[in-house]
CSV table of C-alpha atoms in Angstrom, one decimal:
chain,number,residue,atom,x,y,z
A,162,LEU,CA,121.8,97.4,78.3
A,163,LYS,CA,125.1,97.1,79.9
A,164,SER,CA,126.0,95.3,83.1
A,165,LYS,CA,129.4,95.6,84.9
A,166,MET,CA,131.0,92.6,86.6
A,167,GLY,CA,133.3,93.1,89.5
A,168,GLU,CA,134.5,96.6,90.3
A,169,GLU,CA,137.6,98.4,89.1
A,170,GLY,CA,139.2,96.8,86.0
A,171,ALA,CA,136.0,94.9,85.1
A,172,THR,CA,134.6,94.7,81.6
A,173,ALA,CA,131.2,96.0,80.7
A,174,ILE,CA,128.9,93.4,79.0
A,175,ASP,CA,126.5,94.4,76.3
A,176,ALA,CA,124.3,91.8,74.5
A,177,GLY,CA,125.4,93.2,71.2
A,178,GLN,CA,129.2,93.1,71.9
A,179,GLU,CA,131.8,90.7,72.9
A,180,VAL,CA,135.2,91.2,74.5
A,181,VAL,CA,138.3,89.7,72.8
A,182,GLY,CA,141.4,90.4,74.8
A,183,GLU,CA,141.2,94.1,75.6
A,184,GLU,CA,139.1,94.9,72.5
A,185,THR,CA,135.3,95.2,72.5
A,186,LYS,CA,133.8,94.2,69.1
A,187,ALA,CA,130.3,94.2,67.7
A,188,ARG,CA,128.8,90.7,67.9
A,189,PRO,CA,127.7,89.4,64.5
A,190,ALA,CA,124.0,88.5,64.2
A,191,THR,CA,123.3,85.0,65.4
A,192,THR,CA,119.6,84.8,64.6
A,193,GLY,CA,117.4,85.5,61.6
A,194,GLU,CA,118.2,85.5,57.9
A,195,GLY,CA,121.9,85.8,57.2
A,196,ALA,CA,122.9,84.7,60.7
A,197,VAL,CA,126.5,83.8,61.0
A,198,GLU,CA,128.4,81.7,63.5
A,199,ALA,CA,131.2,83.8,64.9
A,200,VAL,CA,134.2,82.7,66.9
A,201,ALA,CA,134.1,84.0,70.4
A,202,PRO,CA,136.8,84.3,73.1
A,203,PHE,CA,138.6,81.0,73.8
A,204,GLY,CA,137.2,79.6,70.5
A,205,MET,CA,133.7,79.2,71.9
A,206,PRO,CA,131.1,79.4,69.0
A,207,HIS,CA,128.0,81.7,69.2
A,208,THR,CA,124.8,79.7,69.0
A,209,ASN,CA,121.6,80.5,67.2
A,210,ILE,CA,119.1,81.4,69.9
A,211,ASP,CA,115.8,81.4,68.0
A,212,GLY,CA,113.0,80.7,70.5
A,213,ALA,CA,115.3,81.1,73.5
A,214,GLY,CA,113.5,84.2,74.8
A,215,ASP,CA,114.9,87.6,75.3
A,216,GLU,CA,118.7,87.1,75.1
A,217,ALA,CA,119.6,90.6,76.5
A,218,GLU,CA,117.3,90.0,79.5
A,219,SER,CA,118.8,86.6,80.2
A,220,VAL,CA,122.4,87.8,79.8
A,221,GLU,CA,121.7,90.7,82.2
A,222,ALA,CA,120.1,88.3,84.8
A,223,VAL,CA,123.0,85.8,84.5
A,224,VAL,CA,125.6,88.6,84.9
A,225,ASN,CA,123.7,89.9,87.9
A,226,THR,CA,123.7,86.5,89.5
A,227,VAL,CA,127.5,86.1,89.0
A,228,LYS,CA,128.1,89.6,90.4
A,229,LEU,CA,126.1,88.7,93.5
A,230,LEU,CA,128.1,85.5,93.9
A,231,PHE,CA,131.3,87.5,94.0
A,232,GLN,CA,129.7,90.1,96.3
A,233,ALA,CA,128.8,87.2,98.7
A,234,PHE,CA,132.4,86.1,98.7
A,235,SER,CA,133.7,89.7,99.4
A,236,THR,CA,131.3,90.2,102.2
A,237,SER,CA,131.5,86.7,103.6
A,238,ASP,CA,127.7,86.5,103.3
A,239,SER,CA,127.0,82.8,103.5
A,240,GLN,CA,123.2,83.3,103.3
A,241,MET,CA,123.5,85.3,100.1
A,242,PHE,CA,125.9,82.7,98.7
A,243,SER,CA,123.5,79.8,99.6
A,244,GLY,CA,120.6,81.5,97.9
A,245,LEU,CA,122.4,81.9,94.7
A,246,VAL,CA,123.8,78.4,94.5
A,247,ASP,CA,121.9,75.2,93.6
A,248,PRO,CA,121.9,72.7,96.4
A,249,ASP,CA,123.8,70.1,94.2
A,250,ALA,CA,126.3,72.6,92.8
A,251,ARG,CA,130.0,71.6,92.4
A,252,PHE,CA,133.0,73.7,92.5
A,253,VAL,CA,136.1,72.2,90.8
A,254,ARG,CA,139.6,73.6,90.8
A,255,THR,CA,142.0,72.3,88.2
A,256,ALA,CA,145.8,72.9,88.7
A,257,TYR,CA,149.1,71.1,88.6
A,258,ASP,CA,151.0,69.3,91.3
A,259,ASP,CA,154.6,70.3,92.0
A,260,ASP,CA,155.8,67.5,89.7
A,261,GLY,CA,153.6,68.8,86.8
A,262,SER,CA,150.9,66.2,87.2
A,263,PRO,CA,147.3,67.4,86.7
A,264,ASP,CA,145.4,67.9,90.0
A,265,VAL,CA,141.7,68.3,90.5
A,266,THR,CA,139.9,69.2,93.7
A,267,SER,CA,136.1,69.2,94.1
A,268,TYR,CA,134.1,71.1,96.7
A,269,ASN,CA,130.3,71.1,97.3
A,270,LYS,CA,128.1,74.0,98.3
A,271,GLU,CA,128.2,73.3,102.0
A,272,TYR,CA,132.0,73.6,102.0
A,273,PHE,CA,131.8,77.2,100.9
A,274,VAL,CA,128.8,78.0,103.1
A,275,SER,CA,130.7,76.9,106.2
A,276,THR,CA,134.0,78.6,105.0
A,277,LEU,CA,132.2,81.9,104.5
A,278,LYS,CA,130.6,81.7,107.9
A,279,LYS,CA,134.2,81.6,109.4
A,280,THR,CA,135.8,84.2,107.0
A,281,PRO,CA,136.0,87.8,108.1
A,282,LYS,CA,134.2,90.3,105.9
A,283,GLY,CA,136.5,91.7,103.2
A,284,MET,CA,139.2,89.0,103.6
A,285,LEU,CA,138.4,87.6,100.1
A,286,GLN,CA,138.4,89.7,96.9
A,287,GLU,CA,137.7,88.1,93.6
A,288,LYS,CA,137.8,90.1,90.4
A,289,VAL,CA,136.6,89.0,87.0
A,290,THR,CA,137.8,90.2,83.6
A,291,GLN,CA,137.1,89.3,80.0
A,292,PRO,CA,133.7,87.8,80.7
A,293,PHE,CA,131.8,86.1,77.9
A,294,VAL,CA,128.2,85.2,78.5
A,295,GLN,CA,126.0,82.8,76.6
A,296,THR,CA,122.3,81.9,77.3
A,297,ARG,CA,120.0,79.4,75.7
A,298,ASP,CA,116.6,78.4,77.2
A,299,ASN,CA,117.3,77.7,80.9
A,300,LEU,CA,121.1,77.4,80.6
A,301,GLY,CA,123.5,80.2,81.2
A,302,HIS,CA,127.3,80.2,80.9
A,303,VAL,CA,130.0,82.7,81.9
A,304,TRP,CA,133.6,82.1,80.8
A,305,CYS,CA,136.1,84.6,82.2
A,306,ARG,CA,139.5,85.3,83.6
A,307,TYR,CA,139.7,85.8,87.4
A,308,SER,CA,142.0,86.8,90.2
A,309,LEU,CA,141.4,85.9,93.9
A,310,ALA,CA,143.1,87.9,96.6
A,311,VAL,CA,143.2,87.0,100.3
A,312,ASN,CA,143.8,90.0,102.6
A,313,GLY,CA,144.8,92.1,99.5
A,314,GLU,CA,147.4,89.6,98.2
A,315,VAL,CA,146.6,87.9,94.9
A,316,LYS,CA,146.8,84.1,95.6
A,317,TYR,CA,145.2,82.7,92.4
A,318,THR,CA,144.6,83.7,88.8
A,319,GLY,CA,143.2,81.7,85.9
A,320,VAL,CA,140.1,81.0,83.9
A,321,LYS,CA,136.7,80.3,85.3
A,322,SER,CA,133.7,78.6,83.7
A,323,ILE,CA,130.4,79.2,85.5
A,324,GLN,CA,127.2,77.3,84.5
A,325,LEU,CA,123.8,78.5,85.7
A,326,ARG,CA,120.3,77.2,85.4
A,327,ARG,CA,117.1,79.2,85.3
A,328,THR,CA,114.6,78.4,88.1
A,329,VAL,CA,111.3,79.9,89.2
A,330,GLN,CA,113.3,81.8,91.8
A,331,GLY,CA,115.8,83.1,89.2
A,332,TRP,CA,119.2,81.9,87.9
A,333,LYS,CA,121.2,79.5,90.2
A,334,ILE,CA,124.9,78.6,90.0
A,335,VAL,CA,125.2,74.8,89.2
A,336,ASN,CA,128.9,74.4,88.4
A,337,VAL,CA,132.0,76.4,88.7
A,338,VAL,CA,135.3,75.1,87.3
A,339,ASP,CA,138.5,77.1,87.3
A,340,THR,CA,142.1,76.8,86.4
A,341,VAL,CA,145.0,78.0,88.5
A,342,ASP,CA,147.8,79.7,86.5
A,343,PRO,CA,151.3,78.5,87.3
């Protein structure tokens, strides 16, 4: 079971592996007798998932939802985007002002839907690397590095945190928070 996020330069995700820097390592057992709590990328702990359903299936579905979200951006497909995102979703960008003060900007789903309707297909290209996926019950989380290019020129890089919730229609994006590297 491997899923690939993004296109070139993307990292394969396997429910039995994790990516730390450029290295892929076997993930320690997190359930059953002798389970250990391992340190994951960015210091996030693995959690015991007893009773949480099929982890590999959930991870694959979460990854697929995130892949489709970035495909919707690349193709300026506002309908696809809208179908993947919860109606109350928030998108938050954290950065620094010119004077070094923290700056936070929030957007709602409709901001991106209307922006994508006006954006030419292929104008935006977002790539994700070093993804780390966690699922438990109806909660999914993807933590990754990203780069966003506009007309082929990289404008932003940083870290992205994407939270999803499981619905009867499948996984939906509920929050996206990212940093902007200086």
